[in-house]
Tab-separated table of C-alpha atoms in Angstrom:
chain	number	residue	atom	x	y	z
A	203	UNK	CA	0.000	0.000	0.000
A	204	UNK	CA	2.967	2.911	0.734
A	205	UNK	CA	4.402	1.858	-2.704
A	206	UNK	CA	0.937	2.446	-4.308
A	207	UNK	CA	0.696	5.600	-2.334
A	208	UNK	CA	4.397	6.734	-3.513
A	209	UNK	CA	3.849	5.780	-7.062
A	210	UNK	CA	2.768	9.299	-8.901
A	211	UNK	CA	0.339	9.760	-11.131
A	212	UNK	CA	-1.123	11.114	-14.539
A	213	UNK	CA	-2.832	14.370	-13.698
A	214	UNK	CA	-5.901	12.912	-15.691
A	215	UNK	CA	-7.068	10.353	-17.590
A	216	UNK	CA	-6.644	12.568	-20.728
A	217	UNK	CA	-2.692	12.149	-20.528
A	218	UNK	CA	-2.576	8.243	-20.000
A	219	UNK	CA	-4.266	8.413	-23.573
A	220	UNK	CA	-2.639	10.679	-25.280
A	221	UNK	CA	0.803	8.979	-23.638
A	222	UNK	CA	-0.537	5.673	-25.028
A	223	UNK	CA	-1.471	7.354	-28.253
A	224	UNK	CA	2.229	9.199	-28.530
A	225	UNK	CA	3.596	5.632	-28.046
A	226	UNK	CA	1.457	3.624	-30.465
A	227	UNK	CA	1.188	6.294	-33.571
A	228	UNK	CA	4.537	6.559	-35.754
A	229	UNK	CA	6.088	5.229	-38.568
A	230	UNK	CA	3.886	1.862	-38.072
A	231	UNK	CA	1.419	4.307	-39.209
A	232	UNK	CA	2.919	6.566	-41.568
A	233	UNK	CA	5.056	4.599	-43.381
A	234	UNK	CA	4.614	0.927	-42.516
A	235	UNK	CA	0.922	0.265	-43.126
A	236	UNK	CA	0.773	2.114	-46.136
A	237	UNK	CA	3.586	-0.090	-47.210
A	238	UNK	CA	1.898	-3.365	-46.612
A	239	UNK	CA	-1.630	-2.291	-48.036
A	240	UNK	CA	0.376	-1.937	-51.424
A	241	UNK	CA	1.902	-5.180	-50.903
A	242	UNK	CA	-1.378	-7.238	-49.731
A	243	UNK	CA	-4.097	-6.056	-52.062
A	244	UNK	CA	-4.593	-2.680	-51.362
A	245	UNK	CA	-8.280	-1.500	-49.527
A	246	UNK	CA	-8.502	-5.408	-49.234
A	247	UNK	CA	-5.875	-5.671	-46.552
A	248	UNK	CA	-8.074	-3.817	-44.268
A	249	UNK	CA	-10.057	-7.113	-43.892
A	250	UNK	CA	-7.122	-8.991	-42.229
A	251	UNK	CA	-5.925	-5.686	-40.423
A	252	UNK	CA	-9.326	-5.279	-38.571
A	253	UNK	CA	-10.061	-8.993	-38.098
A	254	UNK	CA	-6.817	-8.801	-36.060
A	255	UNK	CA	-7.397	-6.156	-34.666
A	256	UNK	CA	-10.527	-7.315	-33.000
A	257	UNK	CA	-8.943	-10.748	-32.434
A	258	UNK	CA	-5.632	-9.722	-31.067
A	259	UNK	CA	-5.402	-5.970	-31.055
A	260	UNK	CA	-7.786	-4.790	-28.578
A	261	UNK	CA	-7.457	-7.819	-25.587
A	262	UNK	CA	-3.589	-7.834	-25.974
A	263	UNK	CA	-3.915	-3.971	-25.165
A	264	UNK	CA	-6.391	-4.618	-22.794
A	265	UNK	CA	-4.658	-7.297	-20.555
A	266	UNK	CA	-1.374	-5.172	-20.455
A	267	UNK	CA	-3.316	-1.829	-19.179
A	268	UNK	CA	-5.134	-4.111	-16.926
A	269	UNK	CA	-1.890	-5.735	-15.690
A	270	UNK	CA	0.160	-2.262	-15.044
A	271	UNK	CA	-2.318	-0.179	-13.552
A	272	UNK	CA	-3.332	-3.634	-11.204
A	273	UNK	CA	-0.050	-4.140	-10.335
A	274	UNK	CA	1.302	-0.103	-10.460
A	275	UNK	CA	5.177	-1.639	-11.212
A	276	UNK	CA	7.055	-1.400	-14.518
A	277	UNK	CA	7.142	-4.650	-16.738
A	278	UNK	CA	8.961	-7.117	-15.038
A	279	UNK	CA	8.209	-6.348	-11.374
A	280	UNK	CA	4.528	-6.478	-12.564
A	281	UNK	CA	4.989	-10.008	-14.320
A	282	UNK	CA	6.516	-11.028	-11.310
A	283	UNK	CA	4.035	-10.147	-8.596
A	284	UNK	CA	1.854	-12.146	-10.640
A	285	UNK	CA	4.158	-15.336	-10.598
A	286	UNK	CA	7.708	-15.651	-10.479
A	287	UNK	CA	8.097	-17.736	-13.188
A	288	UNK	CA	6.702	-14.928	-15.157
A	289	UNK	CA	9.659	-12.859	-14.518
A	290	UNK	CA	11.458	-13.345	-17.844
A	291	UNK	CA	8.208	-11.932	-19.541
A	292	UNK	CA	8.588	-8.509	-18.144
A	293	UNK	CA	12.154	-8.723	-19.757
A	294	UNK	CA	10.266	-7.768	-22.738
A	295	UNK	CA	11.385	-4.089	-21.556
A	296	UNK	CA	14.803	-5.148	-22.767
A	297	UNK	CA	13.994	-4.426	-26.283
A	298	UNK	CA	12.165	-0.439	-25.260
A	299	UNK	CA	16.232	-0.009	-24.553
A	300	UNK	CA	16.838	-1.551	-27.742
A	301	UNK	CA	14.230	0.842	-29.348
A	302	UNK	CA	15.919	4.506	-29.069
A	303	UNK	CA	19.212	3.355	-30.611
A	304	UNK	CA	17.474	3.282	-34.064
A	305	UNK	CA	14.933	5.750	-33.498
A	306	UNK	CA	16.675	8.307	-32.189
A	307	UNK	CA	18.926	7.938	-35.611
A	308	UNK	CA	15.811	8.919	-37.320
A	309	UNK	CA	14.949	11.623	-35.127
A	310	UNK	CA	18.507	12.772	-35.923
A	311	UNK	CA	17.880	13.020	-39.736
A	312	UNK	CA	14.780	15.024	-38.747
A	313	UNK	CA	16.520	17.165	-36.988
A	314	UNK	CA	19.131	17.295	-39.869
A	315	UNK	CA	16.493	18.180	-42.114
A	316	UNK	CA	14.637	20.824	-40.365
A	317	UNK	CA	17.858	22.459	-39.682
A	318	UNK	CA	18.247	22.935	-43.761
A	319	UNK	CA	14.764	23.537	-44.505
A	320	UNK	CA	15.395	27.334	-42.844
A	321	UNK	CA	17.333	27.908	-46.476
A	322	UNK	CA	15.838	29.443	-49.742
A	323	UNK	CA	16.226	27.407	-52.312
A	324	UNK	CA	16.101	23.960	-50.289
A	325	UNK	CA	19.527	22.194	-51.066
A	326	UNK	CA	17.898	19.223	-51.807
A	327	UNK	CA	15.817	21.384	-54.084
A	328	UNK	CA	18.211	21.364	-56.857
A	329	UNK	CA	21.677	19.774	-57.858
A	330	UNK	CA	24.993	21.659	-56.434
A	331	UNK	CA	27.327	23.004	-59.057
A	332	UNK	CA	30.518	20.839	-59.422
A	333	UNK	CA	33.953	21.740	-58.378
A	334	UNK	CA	34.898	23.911	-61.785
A	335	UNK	CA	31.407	25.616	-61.335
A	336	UNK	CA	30.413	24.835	-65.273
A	337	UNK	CA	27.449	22.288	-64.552
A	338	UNK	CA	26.070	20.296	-62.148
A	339	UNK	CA	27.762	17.448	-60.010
A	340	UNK	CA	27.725	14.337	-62.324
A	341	UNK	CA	26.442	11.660	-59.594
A	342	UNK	CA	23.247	14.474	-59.204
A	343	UNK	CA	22.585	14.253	-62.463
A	344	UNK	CA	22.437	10.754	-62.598
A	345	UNK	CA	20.652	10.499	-60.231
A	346	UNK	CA	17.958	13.186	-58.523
A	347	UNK	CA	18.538	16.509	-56.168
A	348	UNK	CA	16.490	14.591	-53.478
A	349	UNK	CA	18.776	11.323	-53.792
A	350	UNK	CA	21.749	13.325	-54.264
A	351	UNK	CA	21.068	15.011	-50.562
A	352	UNK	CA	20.581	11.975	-48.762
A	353	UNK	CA	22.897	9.270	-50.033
A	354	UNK	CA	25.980	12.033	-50.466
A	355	UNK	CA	25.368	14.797	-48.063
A	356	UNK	CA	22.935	13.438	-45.502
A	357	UNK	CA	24.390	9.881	-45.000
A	358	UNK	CA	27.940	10.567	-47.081
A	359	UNK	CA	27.535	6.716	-48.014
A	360	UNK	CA	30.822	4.974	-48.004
A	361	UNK	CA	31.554	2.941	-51.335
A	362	UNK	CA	31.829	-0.509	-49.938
A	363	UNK	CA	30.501	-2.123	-46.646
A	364	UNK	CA	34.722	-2.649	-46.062
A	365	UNK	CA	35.256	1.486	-46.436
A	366	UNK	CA	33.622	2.488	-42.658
A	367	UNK	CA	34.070	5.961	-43.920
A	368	UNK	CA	35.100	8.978	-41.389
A	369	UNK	CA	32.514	10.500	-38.500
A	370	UNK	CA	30.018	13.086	-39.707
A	371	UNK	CA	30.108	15.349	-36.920
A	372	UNK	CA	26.996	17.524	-37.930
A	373	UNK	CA	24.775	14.373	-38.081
A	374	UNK	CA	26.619	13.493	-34.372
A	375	UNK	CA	25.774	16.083	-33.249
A	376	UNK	CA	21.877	15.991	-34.166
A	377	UNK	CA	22.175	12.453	-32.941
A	378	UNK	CA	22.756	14.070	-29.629
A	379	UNK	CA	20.011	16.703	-29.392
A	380	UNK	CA	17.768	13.986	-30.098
A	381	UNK	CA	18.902	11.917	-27.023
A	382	UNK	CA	19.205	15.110	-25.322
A	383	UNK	CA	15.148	16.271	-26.059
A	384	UNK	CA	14.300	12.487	-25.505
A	385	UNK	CA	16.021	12.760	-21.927
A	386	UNK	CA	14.323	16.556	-20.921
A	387	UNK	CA	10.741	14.715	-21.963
A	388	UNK	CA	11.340	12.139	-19.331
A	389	UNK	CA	13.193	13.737	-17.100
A	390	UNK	CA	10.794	14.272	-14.083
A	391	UNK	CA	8.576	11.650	-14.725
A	392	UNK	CA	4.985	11.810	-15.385
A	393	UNK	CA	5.206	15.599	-14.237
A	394	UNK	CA	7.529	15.939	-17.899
A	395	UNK	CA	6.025	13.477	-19.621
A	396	UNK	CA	2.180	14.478	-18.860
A	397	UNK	CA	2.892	17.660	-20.446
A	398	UNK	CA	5.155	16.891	-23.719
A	399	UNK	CA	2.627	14.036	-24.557
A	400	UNK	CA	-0.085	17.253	-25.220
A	401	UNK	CA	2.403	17.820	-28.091
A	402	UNK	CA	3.701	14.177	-29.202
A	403	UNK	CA	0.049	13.150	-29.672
A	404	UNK	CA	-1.398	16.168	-31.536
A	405	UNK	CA	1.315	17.283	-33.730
A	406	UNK	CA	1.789	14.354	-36.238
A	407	UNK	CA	-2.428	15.062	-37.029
A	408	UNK	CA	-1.576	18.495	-37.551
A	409	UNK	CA	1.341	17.614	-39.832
A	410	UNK	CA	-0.860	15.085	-41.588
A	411	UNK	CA	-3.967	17.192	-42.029
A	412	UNK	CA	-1.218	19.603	-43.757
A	413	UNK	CA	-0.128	17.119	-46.006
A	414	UNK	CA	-3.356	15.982	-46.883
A	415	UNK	CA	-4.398	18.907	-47.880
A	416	UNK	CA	-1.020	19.897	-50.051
A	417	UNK	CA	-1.397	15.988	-51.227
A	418	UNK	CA	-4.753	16.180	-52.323
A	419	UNK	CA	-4.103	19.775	-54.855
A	420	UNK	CA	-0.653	17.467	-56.563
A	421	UNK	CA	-1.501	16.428	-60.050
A	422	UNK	CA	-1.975	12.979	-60.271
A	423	UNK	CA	-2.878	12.385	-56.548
A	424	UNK	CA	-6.278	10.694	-57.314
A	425	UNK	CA	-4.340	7.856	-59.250
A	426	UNK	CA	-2.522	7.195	-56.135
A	427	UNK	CA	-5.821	6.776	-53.816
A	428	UNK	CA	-7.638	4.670	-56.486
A	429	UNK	CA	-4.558	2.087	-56.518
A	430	UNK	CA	-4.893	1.979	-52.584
A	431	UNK	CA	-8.378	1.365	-52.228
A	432	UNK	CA	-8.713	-0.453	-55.427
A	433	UNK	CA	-9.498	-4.031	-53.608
A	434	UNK	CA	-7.501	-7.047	-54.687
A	435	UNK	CA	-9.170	-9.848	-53.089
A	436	UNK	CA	-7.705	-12.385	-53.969
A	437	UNK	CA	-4.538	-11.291	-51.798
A	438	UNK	CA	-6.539	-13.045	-48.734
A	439	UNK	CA	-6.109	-16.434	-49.609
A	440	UNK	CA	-2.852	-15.783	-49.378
A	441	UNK	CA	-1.387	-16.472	-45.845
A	442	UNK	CA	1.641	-13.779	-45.531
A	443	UNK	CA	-1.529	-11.139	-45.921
A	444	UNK	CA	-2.598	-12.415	-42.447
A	445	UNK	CA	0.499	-12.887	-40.694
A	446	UNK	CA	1.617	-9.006	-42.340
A	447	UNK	CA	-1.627	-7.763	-40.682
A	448	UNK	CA	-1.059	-9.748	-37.221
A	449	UNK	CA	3.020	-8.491	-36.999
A	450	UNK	CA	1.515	-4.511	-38.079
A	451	UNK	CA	-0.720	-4.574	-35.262
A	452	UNK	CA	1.799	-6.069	-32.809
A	453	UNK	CA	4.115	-3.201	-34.162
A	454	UNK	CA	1.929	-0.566	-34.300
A	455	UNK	CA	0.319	-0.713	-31.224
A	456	UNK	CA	3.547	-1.549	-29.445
A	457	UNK	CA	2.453	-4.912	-27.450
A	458	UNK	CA	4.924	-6.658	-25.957
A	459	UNK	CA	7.711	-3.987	-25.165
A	460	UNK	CA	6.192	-3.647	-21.301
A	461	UNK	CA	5.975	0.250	-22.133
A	462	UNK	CA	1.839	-0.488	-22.156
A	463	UNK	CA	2.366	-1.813	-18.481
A	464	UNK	CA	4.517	1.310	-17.421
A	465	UNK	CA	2.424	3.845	-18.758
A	466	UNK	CA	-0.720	1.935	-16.862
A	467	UNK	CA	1.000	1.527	-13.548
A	468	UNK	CA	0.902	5.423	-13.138
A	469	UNK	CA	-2.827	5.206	-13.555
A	470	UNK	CA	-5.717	5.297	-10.792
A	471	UNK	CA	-6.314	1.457	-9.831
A	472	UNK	CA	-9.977	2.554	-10.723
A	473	UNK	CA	-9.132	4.020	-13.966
A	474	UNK	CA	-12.145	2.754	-16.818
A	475	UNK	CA	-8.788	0.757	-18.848
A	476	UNK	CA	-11.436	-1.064	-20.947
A	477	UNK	CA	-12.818	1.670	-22.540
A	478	UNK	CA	-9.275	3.267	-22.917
A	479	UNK	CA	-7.951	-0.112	-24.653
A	480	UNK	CA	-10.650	0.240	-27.201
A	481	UNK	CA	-10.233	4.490	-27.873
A	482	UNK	CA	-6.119	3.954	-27.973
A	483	UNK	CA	-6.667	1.294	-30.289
A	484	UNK	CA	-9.298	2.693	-32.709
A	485	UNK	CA	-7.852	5.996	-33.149
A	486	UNK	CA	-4.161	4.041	-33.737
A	487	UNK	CA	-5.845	2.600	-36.781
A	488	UNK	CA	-8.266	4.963	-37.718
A	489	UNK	CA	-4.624	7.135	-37.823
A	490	UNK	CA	-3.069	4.175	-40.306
A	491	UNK	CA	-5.830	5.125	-42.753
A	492	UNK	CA	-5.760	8.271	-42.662
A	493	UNK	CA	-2.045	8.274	-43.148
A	494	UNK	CA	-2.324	5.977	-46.056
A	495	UNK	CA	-4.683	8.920	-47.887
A	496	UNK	CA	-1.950	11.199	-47.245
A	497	UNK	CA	1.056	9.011	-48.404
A	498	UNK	CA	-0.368	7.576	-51.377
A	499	UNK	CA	-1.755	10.966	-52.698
A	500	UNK	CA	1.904	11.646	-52.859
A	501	UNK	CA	2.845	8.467	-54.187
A	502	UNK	CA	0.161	9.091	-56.811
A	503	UNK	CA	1.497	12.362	-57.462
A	504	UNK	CA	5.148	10.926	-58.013
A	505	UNK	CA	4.292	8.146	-60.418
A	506	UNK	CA	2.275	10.639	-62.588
A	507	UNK	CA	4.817	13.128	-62.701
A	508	UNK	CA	7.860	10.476	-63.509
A	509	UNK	CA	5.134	8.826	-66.459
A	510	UNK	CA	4.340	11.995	-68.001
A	511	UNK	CA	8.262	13.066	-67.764
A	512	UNK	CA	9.159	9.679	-69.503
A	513	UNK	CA	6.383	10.352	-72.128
A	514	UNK	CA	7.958	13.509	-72.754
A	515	UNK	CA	11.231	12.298	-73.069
C-alpha cells in the first residue's frame, strides 16, 4: 500500500491516452501500413488488419493496461508479482532499450532536415554546381537533387561495406540533441512526460492534415488513392496477408515492449482501462488510414509526374 501511495500519477485520464497514443502512432502508421496495403491487395488488406485487430489488437492492449495499472510496477516487477516464473516476460522491456538506438537515428535526420529547410532554395531542391562551377555534379545528375542530398550529403555513403568511412560530426551532433530532447521529456517523470505528450500526440495530425491537404491539390494524386483502395481480393487467400496484418498490429500498437504496463501503472487502480484499450486502439488505426490517404496521394502524385516526364522524353 505505501508503494501504491508513492507511485505518482497522470494528472488525468486525458494524458494516459494521449501517452498511449504518442507511443502507439509513428512510422507503423505513416510509413509501414501504407507499405503493406500496397503489398497485400490494397483496400482489401483492411479485412485482415481489422479482423486482427478485434482478435488480437484490442485484448492484448487490454490485458497489459489491466496488468500495469493492477499491479502499479514497470514490466517485469509487474509479471513477477503475478508469478515468479513470469519474470522473464517482463524482460520484454529489454527491447524499449533496444528501441531509441534506431529511433533516435531517425529523429537525428529530422533534426538534420529541419535544420536545412530554414534555407531558400532547399539544397535538396536542386543539384549543387561541381567543383569547376560549369554544370552540375555528375552523380546528381544521374541520379535526382532529393537522392543526391541523402545518399551524399545526408548519409555521405561509403563505397563498400569494407570502407567504414570517417565521423560526420553535424549528423553526431543531431544524434545528440535527439537523445538530449528524448532525456528533458522524461526527465521528471509523469510531471515531464504528462505535459510533452499534449504535443507528441497532436502534432503528427496536424502535420498530416497539412499534407493531406497539399497531397490532395498534386496532379496525379487521385491515381494514387484509387490504386490503394482499389481491392484485390484475392490477396486473402494468401497467408503472408494475415500474418503481415497480425506483426503490423503487434508493431503498431507496441504490445509486448512492457511500455503499455509502465504507462498503466501510473494510472488510478480505478481508472475505466477497458474503454481506454478500445479508444487507444481505434484511433491508432483509424490514424493508419488516414495516413495511407496522405502518403499515397503523394505516391500518386510521383508516379504521374515520372510517367508523363518519360512520355515527354
Amino acid at each position: 500500500e505505501a508503494m501504491e501511495k508513492s507511485r505518482p500519477l497522470w494528472d488525468n485520464p486525458l494524458q494516459f491516452v494521449f501517452a498511449c497514443i504518442s507511443y502507439a502512432v509513428g512510422l507503423g502508421n505513416v510509413w509501414r501500413f501504407p507499405y503493406l496495403c500496397q503489398m497485400y491487395g490494397g483496400g482489401g488488406f483492411l479485412i485482415p488488419y481489422f479482423i486482427m485487430l478485434i482478435a488480437e489488437g484490442m485484448p492484448l492492449l487490454y490485458l497489459e493496461l489491466a496488468v500495469g495499472q493492477r499491479m502499479r510496477q514497470g514490466s517485469i516487477g509487474a509479471w513477477k508479482i503475478i508469478s515468479p516464473y513470469l519474470c522473464g516476460v517482463g524482460a520484454s522491456v529489454v527491447v524499449s532499450f533496444f528501441l531509441p538506438m534506431y529511433y533516435n537515428v531517425i529523429n537525428a535526420w529530422a533534426f538534420w532536415y529541419l535544420f536545412h529547410s530554414f534555407q531558400d532554395p532547399l539544397p535538396w531542391a536542386t543539384c549543387p554546381l561541381n567543383s569547376n562551377r560549369t554544370g552540375y555534379e555528375e552523380e546528381c545528375e544521374k541520379t535526382s537533387s532529393t537522392q543526391y542530398f541523402w545518399y551524399r550529403q545526408t548519409l555521405n555513403i561509403s563505397p563498400s561495406l569494407e570502407a567504414s568511412g570517417s565521423v560526420q560530426w553535424e549528423q553526431a551532433l543531431c544524434l545528440m540533441l535527439a537523445w538530449l530532447v528524448g532525456y528533458l521529456c522524461i526527465l521528471r517523470g509523469t510531471e515531464s512526460t504528462g505535459k510533452v505528450v499534449y504535443v507528441t500526440a497532436s502534432l503528427p495530425y496536424c502535420v498530416l492534415i497539412i499534407y493531406l491537404i497539399r497531397g490532395l491539390t498534386l496532379h496525379g494524386a487521385v491515381n494514387g488513392l484509387v490504386y490503394m483502395f482499389t481491392p484485390k481480393l484475392e490477396q486473402l487467400s494468401n497467408p503472408k496477408a494475415w500474418i503481415s496484418a497480425a506483426t503490423q498490429i503487434f508493431f503498431s500498437l507496441g504490445l509486448g515492449f512492457g511500455s503499455l504496463i509502465a504507462f498503466a501503472s501510473y494510472n488510478e487502480p480505478s481508472n475505466n482501462c477497458e474503454r481506454h484499450a478500445i479508444i487507444v486502439s481505434l484511433i491508432n488505426s483509424t490514424t493508419s488510414i488516414f495516413a495511407s490517404i496522405v502518403t499515397f496521394s503523394i505516391y500518386g502524385f510521383k508516379a504521374t509526374f515520372n510517367y508523363e516526364s518519360c512520355i515527354n522524353k
